[in-house]
Coordinates of C-alpha atoms (C1' of nucleotides) in Angstrom, one line a residue:
Chain A
X1398 CA 0.0 0.0 0.0
X1399 CA 1.3 3.4 -0.9
X1400 CA 2.0 5.8 1.9
X1401 CA 0.4 9.2 1.9
X1402 CA 3.8 10.8 1.1
X1403 CA 4.2 8.5 -1.8
X1404 CA 0.7 9.4 -3.0
X1405 CA 1.5 13.1 -2.8
X1406 CA 4.8 12.8 -4.5
X1407 CA 3.3 10.7 -7.2
X1408 CA 0.6 13.2 -7.8
X1409 CA 3.2 16.0 -8.0
X1410 CA 5.3 13.9 -10.4
X1411 CA 2.2 13.5 -12.5
X1412 CA 1.7 17.2 -12.5
X1413 CA 5.3 17.7 -13.5
X1414 CA 4.9 15.4 -16.4
X1415 CA 1.7 17.1 -17.5
X1416 CA 3.4 20.5 -17.4
X1417 CA 6.3 19.3 -19.5
X1418 CA 3.9 17.7 -22.0
X1419 CA 2.1 21.0 -22.3
X1420 CA 5.3 22.9 -23.0
X1421 CA 5.9 24.4 -19.6
X1422 CA 9.4 24.3 -18.3
X1423 CA 9.1 23.5 -14.6
X1424 CA 12.6 24.7 -13.9
X1425 CA 13.4 27.7 -16.1
X1426 CA 16.6 29.6 -15.8
X1427 CA 15.7 33.1 -14.6
X1428 CA 12.9 35.5 -13.9
X1429 CA 13.0 39.3 -14.0
X1430 CA 11.4 40.6 -11.0
X1431 CA 10.9 44.4 -10.5
X1432 CA 10.3 44.3 -6.7
X1433 CA 10.7 42.1 -3.7
X1434 CA 7.5 41.5 -1.8
X1435 CA 8.7 43.9 0.8
X1436 CA 9.3 46.6 -1.8
X1437 CA 6.0 45.9 -3.4
X1438 CA 4.1 46.4 -0.1
X1439 CA 6.1 49.6 0.5
X1440 CA 5.3 50.8 -3.0
X1441 CA 1.6 50.3 -2.4
X1442 CA 1.8 52.3 0.8
X1443 CA 3.5 55.1 -0.9
X1444 CA 1.1 55.3 -3.8
X1445 CA -1.8 55.2 -1.3
X1446 CA -0.2 58.0 0.7
X1447 CA 0.2 60.2 -2.3
X1448 CA -3.4 59.6 -3.4
X1449 CA -2.2 58.2 -6.6
X1450 CA -5.1 56.1 -7.9
X1451 CA -3.2 54.7 -10.9
X1452 CA -2.6 51.0 -10.6
X1453 CA 1.1 50.2 -10.3
X1454 CA 2.5 47.2 -12.1
X1455 CA 5.0 45.0 -10.4
X1456 CA 6.6 41.6 -10.9
X1457 CA 7.7 39.5 -7.9
X1458 CA 8.9 36.0 -7.3
X1459 CA 8.8 33.6 -4.4
X1460 CA 7.3 30.5 -2.8
X1461 CA 3.6 29.9 -2.6
X1462 CA 2.9 29.2 1.1
X1463 CA -0.9 29.1 1.0
X1464 CA -3.7 28.9 -1.5
X1465 CA -7.3 29.9 -0.8
X1466 CA -9.6 29.1 -3.6
X1467 CA -12.9 31.0 -3.8
X1468 CA -14.2 29.5 -7.0
X1469 CA -13.5 31.8 -9.8
X1470 CA -11.1 33.8 -7.7
X1471 CA -8.1 32.3 -6.0
X1472 CA -5.9 33.9 -3.3
X1473 CA -2.4 32.8 -2.6
X1474 CA 0.4 33.9 -0.3
X1475 CA 3.8 34.3 -1.8
X1476 CA 6.9 34.7 0.2
X1477 CA 10.4 35.8 -0.6
X1478 CA 13.4 36.8 1.5
X1479 CA 11.9 40.1 2.3
X1480 CA 8.4 39.1 3.5
X1481 CA 5.2 38.0 1.9
X1482 CA 2.4 39.4 -0.2
X1483 CA -1.0 38.1 -1.3
X1484 CA -1.7 37.2 -4.9
X1485 CA -5.2 37.4 -6.4
X1486 CA -5.9 35.3 -9.4
X1487 CA -9.2 36.9 -10.4
X1488 CA -11.7 35.1 -12.6
X1489 CA -9.3 32.3 -13.6
X1490 CA -11.5 31.4 -16.5
X1491 CA -10.4 34.6 -18.2
X1492 CA -6.8 33.5 -18.2
X1493 CA -5.2 32.3 -21.4
X1494 CA -6.0 28.7 -22.1
X1495 CA -2.3 27.7 -21.9
X1496 CA -2.2 29.2 -18.4
X1497 CA -5.1 27.4 -17.0
X1498 CA -3.5 24.0 -17.0
X1499 CA -0.3 25.2 -15.2
X1500 CA -2.5 27.2 -12.8
X1501 CA -4.5 24.1 -11.8
X1502 CA -1.3 22.2 -11.3
X1503 CA 0.1 24.8 -8.9
X1504 CA 0.8 23.5 -5.4
X1505 CA 1.7 25.1 -2.1
X1506 CA 5.5 25.1 -2.1
X1507 CA 5.9 25.9 -5.7
X1508 CA 8.1 28.8 -6.6
X1509 CA 6.6 31.2 -9.1
X1510 CA 7.1 34.6 -10.6
X1511 CA 4.0 36.8 -11.0
X1512 CA 3.3 40.1 -12.5
X1513 CA 0.2 42.3 -12.0
X1514 CA -1.1 45.3 -10.3
X1515 CA -1.0 46.4 -6.7
X1516 CA -4.1 46.7 -4.7
X1517 CA -5.5 46.5 -1.3
X1518 CA -8.4 44.1 -0.6
X1519 CA -11.3 45.3 1.4
X1520 CA -9.9 43.5 4.4
X1521 CA -6.7 45.6 4.0
X1522 CA -4.3 43.0 2.7
X1523 CA -1.7 44.2 0.3
X1524 CA -2.3 42.2 -2.9
X1525 CA -1.2 41.7 -6.4
X1526 CA -3.9 41.1 -9.0
X1527 CA -2.0 38.6 -11.1
X1528 CA -2.1 39.2 -14.9
X1529 CA 0.5 36.6 -15.7
X1530 CA 2.6 34.1 -13.8
X1531 CA 5.5 31.8 -14.5
X1532 CA 6.4 28.6 -12.8
X1533 CA 10.0 28.9 -11.6
X1534 CA 10.4 25.6 -9.6
X1535 CA 8.0 22.8 -9.1
X1536 CA 7.9 21.5 -5.5
X1537 CA 7.6 17.7 -5.2
X1538 CA 7.2 17.5 -1.4
X1539 CA 4.5 18.7 0.9
X1540 CA 5.5 21.5 3.3
X1541 CA 5.1 21.3 7.1
X1542 CA 1.7 22.2 8.5
X1543 CA 0.8 25.9 8.0
X1544 CA -0.5 26.7 11.4
X1545 CA 1.8 24.9 13.8
X1546 CA 4.8 24.9 11.5
X1547 CA 7.6 22.4 12.1
X1548 CA 8.2 21.7 15.7
X1549 CA 10.0 18.4 15.8
X1550 CA 13.5 19.5 17.0
X1551 CA 15.4 16.8 15.3
X1552 CA 13.7 17.6 11.9
X1553 CA 14.3 21.3 12.4
X1554 CA 18.0 20.7 12.8
X1555 CA 18.4 18.0 10.1
X1556 CA 16.3 19.8 7.6
X1557 CA 16.9 23.4 8.6
X1558 CA 15.5 24.7 5.3
X1559 CA 12.1 23.4 6.4
X1560 CA 12.5 25.2 9.7
X1561 CA 13.3 28.4 7.8
X1562 CA 10.4 28.0 5.5
X1563 CA 7.9 27.3 8.3
X1564 CA 9.1 29.2 11.3
X1565 CA 9.3 32.9 11.4
X1566 CA 11.3 32.8 14.6
X1567 CA 14.0 30.6 13.1
X1568 CA 14.3 33.0 10.2
X1569 CA 14.6 36.0 12.6
X1570 CA 17.2 34.2 14.7
X1571 CA 19.6 33.6 11.8
X1572 CA 19.0 37.1 10.4
X1573 CA 20.0 38.4 13.8
X1574 CA 23.1 36.2 13.9
X1575 CA 24.2 37.6 10.6
X1576 CA 23.5 41.2 11.7
X1577 CA 25.5 40.6 14.9
X1578 CA 28.5 39.6 12.9
X1579 CA 28.1 42.5 10.6
X1580 CA 27.8 44.9 13.5
X1581 CA 31.0 43.5 15.1
X1582 CA 32.9 43.9 11.9
X1583 CA 31.7 47.5 11.5
X1584 CA 32.6 48.3 15.1
X1585 CA 36.1 46.9 14.8
X1586 CA 36.8 48.2 11.3
X1587 CA 35.8 51.7 12.4
X1588 CA 38.4 51.4 15.2
X1589 CA 41.1 50.6 12.8
X1590 CA 41.2 46.8 13.2
X1591 CA 42.4 44.7 10.3
X1592 CA 40.4 41.5 9.6
X1593 CA 42.6 38.5 8.9
X1594 CA 42.4 34.8 8.2
X1595 CA 44.7 32.3 9.8
X1596 CA 45.2 28.6 9.3
X1597 CA 42.5 26.1 10.4
X1598 CA 44.9 23.2 9.8
X1599 CA 47.8 23.4 12.3
X1600 CA 50.7 21.1 13.0
X1601 CA 50.4 21.8 16.7
X1602 CA 47.5 23.1 18.8
X1603 CA 47.6 26.0 21.2
X1604 CA 45.8 29.0 22.5
X1605 CA 43.5 26.9 24.6
X1606 CA 43.4 23.6 26.5
X1607 CA 41.0 21.5 24.6
X1608 CA 41.0 18.2 22.8
X1609 CA 41.6 18.8 19.1
X1610 CA 40.3 17.0 16.0
X1611 CA 43.0 15.4 14.1
X1612 CA 43.1 15.0 10.3
X1613 CA 45.6 13.9 7.8
X1614 CA 47.2 15.5 4.7
X1615 CA 47.9 12.9 2.1
X1616 CA 50.4 14.6 -0.1
X1617 CA 52.5 15.8 2.9
X1618 CA 51.8 12.5 4.7
X1619 CA 51.4 14.1 8.0
X1620 CA 48.7 14.7 10.6
X1621 CA 47.2 18.1 11.3
X1622 CA 45.0 19.4 14.0
X1623 CA 42.0 21.6 13.5
X1624 CA 42.5 24.8 15.4
X1625 CA 41.1 25.1 18.9
X1626 CA 41.7 28.8 19.1
X1627 CA 42.9 31.7 16.9
X1628 CA 45.2 33.2 19.4
X1629 CA 48.8 32.1 18.5
X1630 CA 48.6 33.1 14.9
X1631 CA 47.0 36.4 15.6
X1632 CA 49.7 37.3 18.0
X1633 CA 52.3 36.4 15.3
X1634 CA 50.6 39.2 13.3
X1635 CA 51.0 41.6 16.2
X1636 CA 54.7 40.7 16.1
X1637 CA 54.6 41.3 12.4
X1638 CA 53.5 44.9 13.0
X1639 CA 49.7 44.7 12.4
X1640 CA 48.8 46.7 15.5
X1641 CA 45.1 45.8 15.6
X1642 CA 43.9 42.6 14.1
X1643 CA 40.9 40.4 14.5
X1644 CA 39.5 37.2 13.1
X1645 CA 36.0 35.8 13.2
X1646 CA 36.4 32.1 12.6
X1647 CA 35.3 28.6 13.2
X1648 CA 37.2 26.7 15.8
X1649 CA 36.9 23.0 16.6
X1650 CA 36.9 21.2 19.9
X1651 CA 36.6 17.4 20.2
X1652 CA 34.7 17.5 23.4
X1653 CA 31.3 17.0 24.9
X1654 CA 28.2 18.4 23.3
X1655 CA 25.7 20.4 25.4
X1656 CA 23.3 23.3 25.2
X1657 CA 26.3 25.5 25.6
X1658 CA 28.9 23.5 23.7
X1659 CA 29.2 22.5 20.0
X1660 CA 32.1 20.8 18.4
X1661 CA 32.5 23.6 15.9
X1662 CA 31.7 27.1 16.9
X1663 CA 32.5 30.7 15.9
X1664 CA 35.0 32.8 17.8
X1665 CA 35.9 36.4 17.6
X1666 CA 39.4 37.2 18.7
X1667 CA 40.9 40.7 18.7
X1668 CA 44.5 41.8 19.5
X1669 CA 45.5 45.4 20.1
X1670 CA 49.1 46.4 20.5
X1671 CA 50.0 48.8 23.4
X1672 CA 46.7 48.0 25.1
X1673 CA 46.1 46.0 28.3
X1674 CA 43.2 44.2 29.7
X1675 CA 41.5 47.3 31.1
X1676 CA 41.5 48.8 27.6
X1677 CA 40.0 45.6 26.4
X1678 CA 37.2 45.7 29.1
X1679 CA 36.2 49.1 27.9
X1680 CA 36.2 48.1 24.2
X1681 CA 34.2 44.9 24.9
X1682 CA 31.5 46.9 26.7
X1683 CA 31.3 49.4 24.0
X1684 CA 31.2 46.7 21.3
X1685 CA 28.5 44.6 22.8
X1686 CA 26.5 47.8 23.6
X1687 CA 26.9 48.9 20.0
X1688 CA 26.0 45.5 18.6
X1689 CA 22.9 45.3 20.8
X1690 CA 21.6 48.7 19.8
X1691 CA 22.3 48.1 16.1
X1692 CA 20.7 44.7 16.0
X1693 CA 17.9 44.9 18.6
X1694 CA 17.6 48.7 18.5
X1695 CA 18.0 48.6 22.3
X1696 CA 20.7 48.0 24.9
X1697 CA 18.4 45.5 26.6
X1698 CA 17.8 41.9 25.6
X1699 CA 15.3 39.4 27.0
X1700 CA 16.9 36.2 28.3
X1701 CA 14.3 33.8 29.7
X1702 CA 12.8 35.5 32.8
X1703 CA 15.5 38.2 32.8
X1704 CA 16.2 41.4 31.0
X1705 CA 19.9 42.0 30.4
X1706 CA 21.0 45.5 29.9
X1707 CA 24.3 45.8 28.1
X1708 CA 24.7 49.5 28.7
X1709 CA 28.2 50.3 30.1
X1710 CA 29.8 50.3 32.5
X1711 CA 29.3 46.7 33.4
X1712 CA 29.8 45.5 37.0
X1713 CA 33.4 44.6 37.8
X1714 CA 34.4 42.2 40.4
X1715 CA 37.6 40.3 41.1
X1716 CA 37.5 36.5 40.8
X1717 CA 38.5 36.3 44.4
X1718 CA 35.6 38.5 45.6
X1719 CA 33.1 36.8 43.3
X1720 CA 33.9 33.4 44.6
X1721 CA 34.0 34.6 48.1
X1722 CA 30.6 36.3 47.7
X1723 CA 28.9 33.3 46.1
X1724 CA 30.5 30.3 47.7
X1725 CA 31.9 31.7 50.9
X1726 CA 35.4 30.5 50.0
X1727 CA 38.4 32.8 49.9
X1728 CA 40.8 30.9 47.7
X1729 CA 43.7 33.0 48.9
X1730 CA 43.3 31.5 52.3
X1731 CA 43.5 28.0 50.8
X1732 CA 46.6 28.3 48.5
X1733 CA 47.2 24.6 48.0
X1734 CA 45.2 21.8 46.4
X1735 CA 45.0 19.9 49.7
X1736 CA 43.8 22.9 51.7
X1737 CA 41.2 23.9 49.1
X1738 CA 39.9 20.3 48.8
X1739 CA 39.6 20.1 52.5
X1740 CA 37.7 23.4 52.7
X1741 CA 35.3 22.4 49.8
X1742 CA 34.6 19.0 51.4
X1743 CA 33.9 20.8 54.7
X1744 CA 31.1 22.6 52.9
X1745 CA 29.7 19.4 51.4
X1746 CA 31.0 20.2 47.9
X1747 CA 31.8 17.1 45.9
X1748 CA 35.4 17.3 44.8
X1749 CA 37.0 15.4 41.9
X1750 CA 40.3 14.2 43.3
X1751 CA 41.9 14.5 39.9
X1752 CA 41.5 18.2 39.8
X1753 CA 44.4 20.5 40.7
X1754 CA 44.1 23.8 42.5
X1755 CA 43.4 25.9 39.4
X1756 CA 40.7 23.5 38.2
X1757 CA 39.0 23.6 41.6
X1758 CA 39.0 27.4 41.5
X1759 CA 37.5 27.2 38.0
X1760 CA 34.9 24.8 39.3
X1761 CA 33.9 27.2 42.1
X1762 CA 33.5 29.9 39.4
X1763 CA 31.4 27.7 37.2
X1764 CA 29.3 26.2 39.9
X1765 CA 28.7 29.1 42.3
X1766 CA 29.4 32.3 40.5
X1767 CA 28.6 32.1 36.8
X1768 CA 24.9 31.0 37.0
X1769 CA 24.3 34.1 39.2
X1770 CA 25.8 36.5 36.8
X1771 CA 22.8 37.6 34.8
X1772 CA 23.6 41.2 34.2
X1773 CA 26.8 41.7 32.3
X1774 CA 29.6 41.3 34.7
X1775 CA 33.4 41.4 34.3
X1776 CA 35.2 39.0 36.6
X1777 CA 38.9 39.9 36.7
X1778 CA 42.3 38.8 38.0
X1779 CA 42.7 35.0 37.7
X1780 CA 45.3 32.7 39.2
X1781 CA 48.3 32.2 37.0
X1782 CA 47.8 28.4 36.9
X1783 CA 44.6 28.9 34.9
X1784 CA 46.1 31.3 32.4
X1785 CA 49.3 30.2 30.6
X1786 CA 49.1 32.9 28.0
X1787 CA 48.3 35.9 30.2
X1788 CA 50.7 38.4 31.8
X1789 CA 51.0 38.3 35.5
X1790 CA 50.1 41.3 37.6
X1791 CA 52.8 43.7 38.6
X1792 CA 52.1 43.5 42.3
X1793 CA 51.3 39.8 42.5
X1794 CA 53.1 37.1 40.5
X1795 CA 50.5 34.5 41.3
X1796 CA 47.7 36.4 39.5
X1797 CA 47.4 37.4 35.9
X1798 CA 45.7 40.4 34.2
X1799 CA 42.8 38.5 32.8
X1800 CA 39.0 38.8 32.8
X1801 CA 36.0 36.9 31.7
X1802 CA 32.7 38.6 30.9
X1803 CA 29.5 36.9 31.8
X1804 CA 25.9 37.6 31.1
X1805 CA 22.7 35.5 31.3
X1806 CA 24.7 32.9 33.2
X1807 CA 27.0 32.4 30.2
X1808 CA 30.7 33.1 29.7
X1809 CA 30.7 35.3 26.7
X1810 CA 34.2 36.7 26.6
X1811 CA 37.7 35.9 27.9
X1812 CA 40.5 38.4 27.7
X1813 CA 43.9 39.3 29.1
X1814 CA 47.1 41.3 28.8
X1815 CA 49.1 39.1 26.6
X1816 CA 52.3 37.5 27.9
X1817 CA 55.0 38.7 25.6
X1818 CA 58.1 37.5 27.5
X1819 CA 59.3 34.6 25.3
X1820 CA 61.3 33.0 28.1
X1821 CA 58.5 33.0 30.6
X1822 CA 56.1 31.9 27.9
X1823 CA 58.3 28.8 27.2
X1824 CA 58.4 28.0 30.9
X1825 CA 54.6 28.3 31.2
X1826 CA 54.1 26.0 28.2
X1827 CA 56.5 23.5 29.6
X1828 CA 54.8 23.6 33.1
X1829 CA 51.5 23.1 31.4
X1830 CA 52.7 20.2 29.4
X1831 CA 54.2 18.6 32.5
X1832 CA 51.0 19.1 34.3
X1833 CA 49.0 17.5 31.5
X1834 CA 51.2 14.9 29.9
X1835 CA 54.0 14.3 32.4
X1836 CA 57.7 14.5 31.7
X1837 CA 57.7 12.7 28.4
X1838 CA 58.7 15.5 26.1
X1839 CA 57.9 13.4 23.0
X1840 CA 54.2 13.8 23.9
X1841 CA 54.4 17.6 24.2
X1842 CA 53.1 19.8 21.5
X1843 CA 54.6 23.2 21.9
X1844 CA 54.1 25.8 19.1
X1845 CA 57.8 26.5 18.7
X1846 CA 57.2 28.9 15.9
X1847 CA 55.0 31.0 18.2
X1848 CA 57.8 31.1 20.8
X1849 CA 60.3 32.1 18.0
X1850 CA 58.0 34.9 17.0
X1851 CA 57.9 36.2 20.6
X1852 CA 61.7 36.2 20.7
X1853 CA 61.7 38.8 17.9
X1854 CA 59.6 41.0 20.3
X1855 CA 55.9 41.4 20.6
X1856 CA 54.6 44.8 22.0
X1857 CA 52.4 44.8 25.1
X1858 CA 49.1 43.7 23.8
X1859 CA 45.5 43.3 24.9
X1860 CA 43.7 40.3 23.6
X1861 CA 40.0 39.3 23.6
X1862 CA 38.0 36.2 22.7
X1863 CA 34.2 36.3 22.3
X1864 CA 32.0 33.3 21.7
X1865 CA 29.8 34.5 18.9
X1866 CA 27.3 31.7 19.3
X1867 CA 26.8 32.5 22.9
X1868 CA 26.5 36.2 22.3
X1869 CA 23.8 35.4 19.7
X1870 CA 22.0 33.2 22.1
X1871 CA 21.8 36.1 24.5
X1872 CA 20.6 38.5 21.9
X1873 CA 18.0 36.1 20.5
X1874 CA 16.8 34.6 23.8
X1875 CA 17.8 31.1 23.1
X1876 CA 19.0 28.6 25.7
X1877 CA 20.6 26.1 23.3
X1878 CA 23.6 26.8 21.1
X1879 CA 22.1 24.6 18.4
X1880 CA 19.3 27.1 18.0
X1881 CA 21.8 29.6 16.7
X1882 CA 23.8 27.3 14.5
X1883 CA 22.2 26.7 11.1
X1884 CA 23.4 23.1 10.7
X1885 CA 24.3 21.6 14.1
X1886 CA 26.1 18.3 14.2
X1887 CA 23.9 15.3 14.7
X1888 CA 24.4 11.6 14.6
X1889 CA 23.7 10.2 11.2
X1890 CA 20.3 8.7 11.0
X1891 CA 20.4 5.2 9.6
X1892 CA 17.5 4.0 7.5
Chain B
rG1000 C1' 29.7 7.9 29.2
rG1001 C1' 25.4 8.0 33.4
rG1002 C1' 20.2 9.3 34.7
rC1003 C1' 15.3 10.9 33.1
rC1004 C1' 11.9 11.8 29.0
rG1005 C1' 10.4 11.2 24.0
rC1006 C1' 9.7 8.8 18.8
rU1007 C1' 1.9 7.3 16.2
rA1008 C1' -0.2 9.5 8.6
rG1009 C1' 4.0 14.4 4.8
rC1010 C1' 3.2 18.1 9.3
rU1011 C1' 0.8 19.1 14.3
rC1012 C1' -1.3 16.0 17.8
rA1013 C1' -5.1 12.1 20.2
rA1014 C1' -5.9 6.9 21.6
rC1015 C1' -8.4 5.2 29.8
rU1016 C1' -6.1 0.3 34.1
rG1017 C1' -3.5 -4.0 27.5
rG1018 C1' -9.4 -4.6 23.8
rC1019 C1' -11.4 -2.5 16.2
rA1020 C1' -5.1 3.1 15.5
rG1021 C1' -8.2 8.5 15.3
rA1022 C1' -8.6 14.0 14.3
rG1023 C1' -6.9 18.7 12.1
rC1024 C1' -3.8 20.6 8.4
rA1025 C1' -1.7 19.1 3.6
rG1026 C1' -3.4 16.1 -0.8
rC1027 C1' -7.5 14.4 -4.5
rU1028 C1' -12.9 15.4 -6.4
rG1029 C1' -16.9 18.8 -6.3
rA1030 C1' -19.4 23.9 -4.7
rC1031 C1' -18.3 29.0 -4.0
rU1032 C1' -15.7 36.2 -7.5
rC1033 C1' -12.4 40.0 -1.5
rU1034 C1' -10.4 35.2 1.1
rU1035 C1' -6.4 35.2 4.7
rA1036 C1' -5.7 29.0 10.0
rA1037 C1' -11.4 30.7 4.2
rU1038 C1' -15.9 27.7 4.3
rC1039 C1' -19.0 23.4 2.9
rA1040 C1' -19.6 18.0 1.0
rG1041 C1' -17.1 13.5 -0.3
rC1042 C1' -12.5 10.6 -0.8
rC1043 C1' -7.4 8.9 -0.2
rG1044 C1' -3.6 8.3 3.4
rG1045 C1' -0.5 3.8 9.0
rU1046 C1' 5.8 -1.5 9.2
rU1047 C1' 2.7 3.2 15.9
rG1048 C1' 11.6 4.4 15.3
rG1049 C1' 13.7 -1.1 14.7
rA1050 C1' 14.3 -6.3 16.5
rG1051 C1' 12.8 -9.8 20.0
rG1052 C1' 9.6 -11.3 24.2
rU1053 C1' 5.1 -11.7 27.6
rU1054 C1' -0.3 -12.2 26.3
rC1055 C1' -6.3 -14.9 23.6
rG1056 C1' -5.0 -9.8 22.2
rA1057 C1' 0.6 -4.9 22.5
rG1058 C1' 0.8 2.1 20.2
rU1059 C1' 0.3 0.7 25.5
rC1060 C1' 4.0 -4.2 29.5
rC1061 C1' 9.4 -6.4 29.4
rU1062 C1' 14.5 -6.8 26.9
rC1063 C1' 18.0 -5.1 23.4
rC1064 C1' 19.2 -1.5 19.6
rG1065 C1' 18.7 3.4 16.8
rC1066 C1' 17.8 8.7 16.8
rG1067 C1' 16.5 13.1 19.5
rG1068 C1' 15.7 16.3 23.9
rC1069 C1' 16.8 17.6 29.0
rU1070 C1' 20.3 16.9 32.8
rC1071 C1' 24.9 15.2 35.2
rA1072 C1' 29.9 14.2 34.0
rC1073 C1' 33.6 16.3 30.6
rC1074 C1' 35.0 21.2 28.8
rA1075 C1' 40.6 27.6 29.3

RNA sequence: GGGCCGCUAGCUCAACUGGCAGAGCAGCUGACUCUUAAUCAGCCGGUUGGAGGUUCGAGUCCUCCGCGGCUCACCA
């Protein structure tokens, strides 16, 4: 027995065959439209405002999303990238004979071009009275339900095009995402930053502590890693004399997937010579504020039950004070792993015995502090163990000039005064490798070329990393990173 | 990887403590010249994610598997 989908597809294939037999090309090459639907609606408003009673002729093109047949008159909704407009096929019997057959074979989902005159129906709907139309692409599959749209999460991700056709909210989210990136580029370009592109395939990974993806280059017969950060190459460019650089690029981390993590995501990193982390704080505030106003038209964004206001200045609190405030633990009083573990256990906090002191501090931040940071908050001054690429504070060798910005309970930015002492940098890399991989230097992957670059001299520099996906989540009120990634990674579905 | 939840027509959803798998939309046929979730009449449409099991009888209970969601773990 044929399924319903097979029936529908067969019917549409029959229509396709009929159209071809009658000389209609169901997939022609181009169509000359004079207006988008949005422009057509605007044009109608203008001519109404000017009292111009002459009927304006337009041609538009898009997908038919609804058909309402009234007998001799038929209404249809047509949507393009700018919006939608209603079509009126009035007294279809008056159409040319060779148009009637194609008209009868039109389906919801087909893409057509239509020309005609603008009018407003008595219920006020902007409409084009269609004089002639052209089939531009025959659709062979039924669209999701018109009223509820497509709600199955898995299908929305696997067939994002259906999500975009059916769900206004999805369209808006990804338009916003695009606008956010444009606004960031505008902001940075106006400040004299140079946008650059650096390698995705790298012989050694650095700039973050994350598990990389590995791949293989056949001709060179060697393995490469997909980058886990942009940092080390951008700082080479600072060495090279580009004083302000940025990159907006995809990075890859071979780690767990969650509502806040995705194996490939988009990072903005900026580096500015002769600046320090305080300059970066100010720039970040201004940038997010500018982006919010440009994209949302407001400094405030709704995030679940909260309203986040990005207007500077943001609250600033040291990591030590933040953890003390929210967990009651002053980590300065517990300067060793043993003492900190003891203190945490005394407060009934479960402690992973594999974690070192820095990781425990990080856990305190993630568990007790971050979820509370709804309004934009800059948490600054981190222990040196957590930050191998950051410059230590002048008055305290154990702390570095680093901050993370949080909003809506998410970490949205990480920044520091860049360590530019090549000897100290090498030492920090080696300490880090020992910590992670032990004394077996064969296992270490240290970016020697980066260290070499530092030896030529890098100016004092302020660096910044912003998770674009998370920023977009905040600005579009989404709680899952997959909602702001067009084609999220999913397991293959076997038949 | 662990825990919990989910998967029924193309889409959105029903189906009591195990008892004939149903509706709306979409589609097809017909009526209707300003409709807009059009309306009205009729019709078509199912491997209930997959494989086993229990039972007279399984969408429903059990086991295994697949995919997804949430959550924990992981995560600079």
